[in-house]
Amino acid sequence: MSDSEKMLDYTPSNFEKVFELLDKKLVSLGVPGALSFVGITRVQQEKWQQAIWCFAGAVAVWMLIKVGKIIAPKLEKVLMFGVNEAERWLLTCWSAARSDCEGVYLQHQVRSCEELTTAGFRPDRTAIPLLEEVFVPLDLGGAISSGVLSQVKDRELHSEYLDIWKLLQRTRHDRKFRKMVILAKGGMGKTTLMRHIALIYGQRKQRRHRAPKLIPVLLRLRNWNEILAQPNPPTLPQLITQHHIPSLSKNHPLTPSKQWSESILAKGKALVLFDGFDEVAVNQRPKVSRWLSAQMQEYGQSVFILTSRPAGYKDYEGQKPTIPLYINKLNEKQQQTFIRKWYDCQERACRGNTRRQRHQAVIEAKKQSDNLIFQLRERKNELGYMAENPLLLNMLVTFHRFDPSQELPQQRIGLYQGICNLQLEDRPKARGIPMELPFEKSKTILQQLALNMVQSNELTISYSNLLDYVENHELVQQEGLNPVDWITQIVEVSELLVERERQEYEFPHVSFQGFLAATQLSQEQNEDIFKANAHLVLQNWTEAIWRETVLLYTAQLSAKRLDWIMRRACEQGSEYAELASVCLKEYPRPSRLDQNLFNQLQQIKQVAQAFKYQALEELLKAEKWHEADQETYRLMSATVEKEEGQLFSLNDLETFSCEELIAIDRLWVIHSHGKFGFSIQKAIWEECGSPMSMGKEWDEFCVRVGWQNRDTTVHTTYTNLDDSQCYRKGEFPVGGDLGLFVGLRGWGLGRGISCLAQRLTVCSKSQS
């Protein structure tokens, strides 16, 4: 038999088949497979030592690959950090080599933003944390005005969570995003966010957020109020060069060329952060707003962000920024992240830097954080709304650290009282500092000063006016005190007055000014004085600077006096009645009150509610459907504490007050004779298959209620809804011209009406 024939007749053994299979499999495993294959061949050749080395090498390579896959993400972060730091170092060296002012300017800008000084509190048992260590990204998700949002196709901007860096990324390609305004009530972190942005850009770390390279210019408008209100105010480059940059370093002032700021603005290299439009004097806001708009128009290649409280922004007369944004409340995850970061900073600050001390700091920080988080979770109904506000959360952790065994206050009023005690009484005792006046007397002077400033519509007071006020105060004269010494102690020891600018003083936060003014107004007094003070509050009920005073004043009244002022507030219209409802939320929790007071509060709430819907009912009776629809949106926005033009989140609708939803729906159904109302829309929506998103069933629903023509998939605009002769059943309410709670625009079509439909079902069952 020939050799070839022998090969054809040859049948491999089972052992050889196994090796053949391993050969095929191991080749697919790459290097480990190749080494294993070589090892197997060495086994066949009985070269045992070489085989062992091959198998060991295969295992080592395989383990390296497995471990590499696990640590690769972390390694990438470390490498990215190294690249960013190297780039920052090279840029700093390059700036120094070129002898220009950019690098030095950024260093000074960073120094002014490094510390978290939100509220101006610094009790002895707390350290001032670095902003970068404790900052928690603020949520702007779902907050862009839907009129703008409908023009933006980026699905990411329609998400439930959105931070400022995603918006700054958009500035490269979309001019609209180069002019943004952030609107939020006091204490929501507007200034802290602006300082965080300036800090990241000043450190040249914006690449981590994939943001464009820009030079930050943080301008707190209150500092330049008088300059901008002059007949011939400086241009933005002049303001930056002649005023802002010199203010960053008083001992070693920078001297940039006159063309530097003009150049970065004109070339689109600047990020200008205008902070606190609402802190501009009321009579100067129109002029300052026109100046702001002119500068944004002149240097349109650069990026501008403005912040303001919504109430103050109503006085903005210039061309407004194109992208309005709103800061959402802190959710539980954000709250817990801040608490843990803050406590970690505190425990590290009060210990050494040995390994054992660092380990102990971690243990103690976790213990204290867990304790506070547990209290917030267990008392969510009492403390939840305070923890949602960054300023109040900062105060809560300060209060908790000073005495963890002490029960946290139930209400804002209790928290402010506790902080006042910490700053004005406990802190001096801890330091062993004898105060010029006892706690109560110093507090009285501060209360009367705060009330005078609120009445004068002022947030700041000059040193000369402050000195005159203290010098002529009867308590100071009775004690024969040196007014300069008292002021020095209040500023340097208690920090309940803060020198923001040279010779300019203010309270740590406008909320504290309101609290002290409210406490002065609500002190024990006879009926005549009470009514005089109550009339003063009623006269200023809707004034922006009085809002905190109104809320915290009513929170300190007896039930009888609260009833008196609430009824008179409600009689002045729905806007007054809305604030009256908010005042009742600030009042100590009914669950802790006796039955008589609880019953009285319920009666006051009913009065406030009746007046709250008065304007809506009048519009519905007159069959002014569009106006009634806009009033409905305004009422619902107030209920969930949204501002005009702000989107509702799904959670807002899913948890909307049953009492208010049913009341609004009932008014619509009654006065439209069963044609309009959420319950009418709910019935039609269910007949169309309860659609949750775009599709055939949703189109059918929109056609039936008049939001869409049958021959097109394009939704009808608010202004083009049918005239009064042809209104379809279920056409209203829509949610104003933005269609905010039925989802006429955006990616979540149908989800708004579905949330309201489900909420109505739940509410109806609960009341049956």
Phi, psi and omega in degrees: 000134181288164179298322180295321179293322177299321180294322179293324181281349187290130177246119183294150177286166178298321179299318179292326178296320178299314180296324178296318178296316179299323179303311182295317183289317185291327178300325181288346181272002177076221185301312178301320179294319181296316179296321179296319179298316178299319179299320180294319178296325178292328176296317179300325181272002179061032174262080193293319182296317178295322179298317180299317180296323179294314180296319179298318178296320179298316179296317181298314180296318180298316178297319180299319179295314181298312179297321180300320179296325181288315185271354184304313180300318180292321179297322179296320178297318179297316179296319179297319177299316179298318178297315180297316180295320179296318179297317180298318180296316180296319179294322178296316178296320180296319178297318180294321180295324180280351180058033175264176188265355188299310181298316180294319178301314181297323178298317179293323178296321178297315181301326182283351184239003191291324188261149174274103181236045187305310189251356179078018181265139177208063174300158187296336181270010177232149176254156176279114182283156172285138183303320183295333182283330188241355185295134176246125181306132180275146186266118174252011185298136179067017188252352179288137177309132185294337177297325176277320185299327182295341180267354184256123184270346182296111183300331182299327181282352177262005187283168181289335180236135183209127176252170188295334185290327176295326179286322178293329175300325182291341185295338180297320191244345185234110185298332182303325185279003176274357176225099182239151173231132179254119183248129178196154178288174183300141176081006183273002172095021181299308182295320179298320177297316180297318179293324177296316179299313180297323180295312181298316179292322179296329178273000182059041179254012183295339180297332178298332180258008180057033180267154180293152179285120181218162177256118185281141174228104182264114183241111175277114192299329181298333180289335184242020183305307184293322181295317183285340180272001179293159178303322179235080183291157178291159173286170179299315177301321179293319179299318180292312186288314188271338186236307186293307184298315177300330182287343182287334180214100183282330180279325180230073184297142177280152179229073179289159177291157181297334184272349188298305182292323177299321183292312183292329178288314183292328182273002179075027181261001186255145169243104185263121183250102178269109186256128169083056176298326181292345179273356173288142179305139186306315183288348181256354183298316180303314182292317180296322180295322178293323177296315179301314181296321180296320180290321178296323179289319183294322184243055186293346178283336179277173183253135181234135172231127179246143174239151178193156165286146182303320182297318179290329182292341178296340179271004181283116184258343180285181175292121189283152174305148189282337182244102174274134182234157179225139179274126176281158178296155177292129175275177185299321180296317178296318179301312183293323178298315180297314182302314182292319178296317183296313181293324177300318178296316182297314183291324177291325183291330184263010179232170177283189186247019176285163182299317181295319180293321177295320178297317179295324178298319179297316181296312183292322178298318178296318181299311182291320178298314180300321180297313181292317179299321178298315180298318180296322180290318182288331182243044185300319181295330182270318188255349187305314185291333178286320182291343178283346182258122184304318180296312182293326177295321176299320178291323180297316180292325177297313180297317183294319182293326182296324178205086184300335182284342182280140181291135179293146180298150179282326189233165177303320183299320178291325179294315179296320178298319179296317179295321177300316178297318179300312187285322191263338183236304185293321182296311177300323179296317180297327180272350184071033182259118175286125182276151180297326179228150174300160184310307186297321181290319177297321179296322178299316179298317180295322179297315181291324176296315180299317180295319178299320181291320178297316179296330179271002180060040184238138174260342180233160177220136180288158181298320181296318178291323178296316179297317178299317182297311182293318182300325183266002180286138186297325181294321178292318180293321179298321182275350181065039184274158170275114184300330180296319180295319180296314180299317181300317179294318181296323181282314189269331183262304184275332182059028174275353164235139185234135176269094181288314177235160182304125178067016177235126185238153178203170174282157185306327179206151181301332177296324178290322176299316179296319180298313182293320177296318180295320180296322177296318182290330188261007181297159180304129184199164179286173187296323181295316179294320178302313183292325177296315178293321180296319178295323177298316179295317181296324179296331184248020188307319185258006178286136186301315184289343180269352189303310180297321179296317179299311182298316185276341173289309181295333180291344183254003182275157171289163182301320182295315181288325175300316179301317183298310185285328179295317181296320180287329175294315182296329180292346183267007174125172186292326180295319176294320181295325178297314179294328176299321178296321178294322178301321181294330177291330179283343183290146180314140189305129181304331182296339180265001186259162177287166188297321181297315180293321178300315179297321180294320178298320179298321178295319179297318179300319180296321178296314181298318180296319182299316180286331182299323183264008184298313182296319179298316182295321179295320178293320179293320178298324180276002180058035174267080192292318180297315180294322178295324179295317179293323176294324178297314178299319181297317180296316182291325177297318180297324182296318181263012176059044173259158178262165181301127180091357183270138180291148170275142172273163177300325180295324177303318183281322182292336182244016184300145181306121179300317182302316183283321180298315181292322179297315180294315180299317181299318179298317179297313183295316183296310188277349173258006181056045175080014182266324184238160177137158179297322181292328177293315178298321180300317181296317180293319179301318178293323178296333180269011176096013179052056183294139180255350181205180181299147180156188185300315184292322178294317178301318180297318178298314181297322178295316184294327180264004175085016179268355183206141176282146185296329185271006182213156177265004181278131180282147180289138176285160184299318183290341182258014174299154185309148177287174189298343180278341189233019182301136178275156176295128180086007184292329178240154000281155179247328183107036181073187184289353179264349180056050193282330183248010170242357174071047178288339181229172176087182186278345185260044181305131176091337185289328179296309181293328179293322178296316180293323179297314180293323179294320177299320179298314180297315182294321180296320179294322183290335181263352181275000000 
